[in-house]
């Protein structure tokens, strides 16, 4: 049993937070057992003036792009060709993959991210290195290699006959590992897959109860080429026909969908990974967050590193705020915190995390706001909108420390 004394800020509902300016927080066997006003008891550690927050959830991030953050060569299809594919080809080298995996996991932990949905390169060996690193570091993740078997540089192609058995091997070794790791089925996007690859991927995900994730309707040229190549009536139908539109599907971007596509998306219970900073950086367009909210579609926030420029989910929440304004929706800081923590965790099927609540698993991070931040509003302002904020001081998963900033 460990008892902390700290200031506490946690989402209490999609629109409300709970704030305790002096709290006792107890966790035992990886779960919170008590969170309430400090009552004078002895503590193991006094974390004040730090503010304890739930760990953040990053619903869309690319592990092999860790070293190309900030490579400005959009729009999407040019960026893939110039910046992304050459870097991802290097992940055929397992040594390179292992070194980047280490860096990637550190960047997540330093950002206070305790659960991520991480895309790999096409190489199962690189994904193996990522899972091994995540297992050692103690982070929670849903991850897998991307599937690509068409219209991409030769070194990044893996045919169905090799890619899917490799993926099943990863499932055997890592799916469910320590209750923290899950293997996902990740066709990169329609433009890098044959119809057969998409169908087989959809089938494999359904048969094994795995999450499936891909990019959807990010860029207008991408949408046109995809519909043309597949002879599809709209972009969503390409994935729908492959059995990939279910409540275990996470779609990144979702910018240029029609009303009809949104209706089918909502009816299926699929999840939006909203990547507003990436959408800005590549000039992809705005995600209609009002439509998503109006239809009660589950939403989680994605940094989309490296088309996104930061591993810090709170930094991306600031972009989500700006995106909202441009679509006529004013999101409150309380709503934004929900999206980046509890809302994201629920959307990704992790009801056991995402808030500081008795009974939930003790995933948390410690934020050091400026000394004059004395209430929830001031802490949220600093956390989300002060882009010069420091990395998290500490991060824990199930009460085990996974990150401590130098000097913290
Ligand atoms: Zn992406």
Short mmCIF file of C-alpha atoms and ligand atoms in Angstrom, two decimals, residues 60 62 119 215 218 252-253 304-305, ligand 1:
data_model
loop_
_atom_site.label_atom_id
_atom_site.label_comp_id
_atom_site.label_asym_id
_atom_site.label_seq_id
_atom_site.Cartn_x
_atom_site.Cartn_y
_atom_site.Cartn_z
CA UNK A 60 -3.11 7.39 -32.77
CA UNK A 62 3.35 6.13 -35.25
CA UNK A 119 1.22 1.95 -35.38
CA UNK A 215 -6.61 6.16 -41.66
CA UNK A 218 -7.73 12.55 -44.27
CA UNK A 252 -7.84 8.32 -37.65
CA UNK A 253 -8.74 11.76 -39.07
CA UNK A 304 -0.40 11.35 -34.83
CA UNK A 305 3.32 11.82 -34.37
ZN1 LIG B 1 -1.45 8.48 -38.77
#
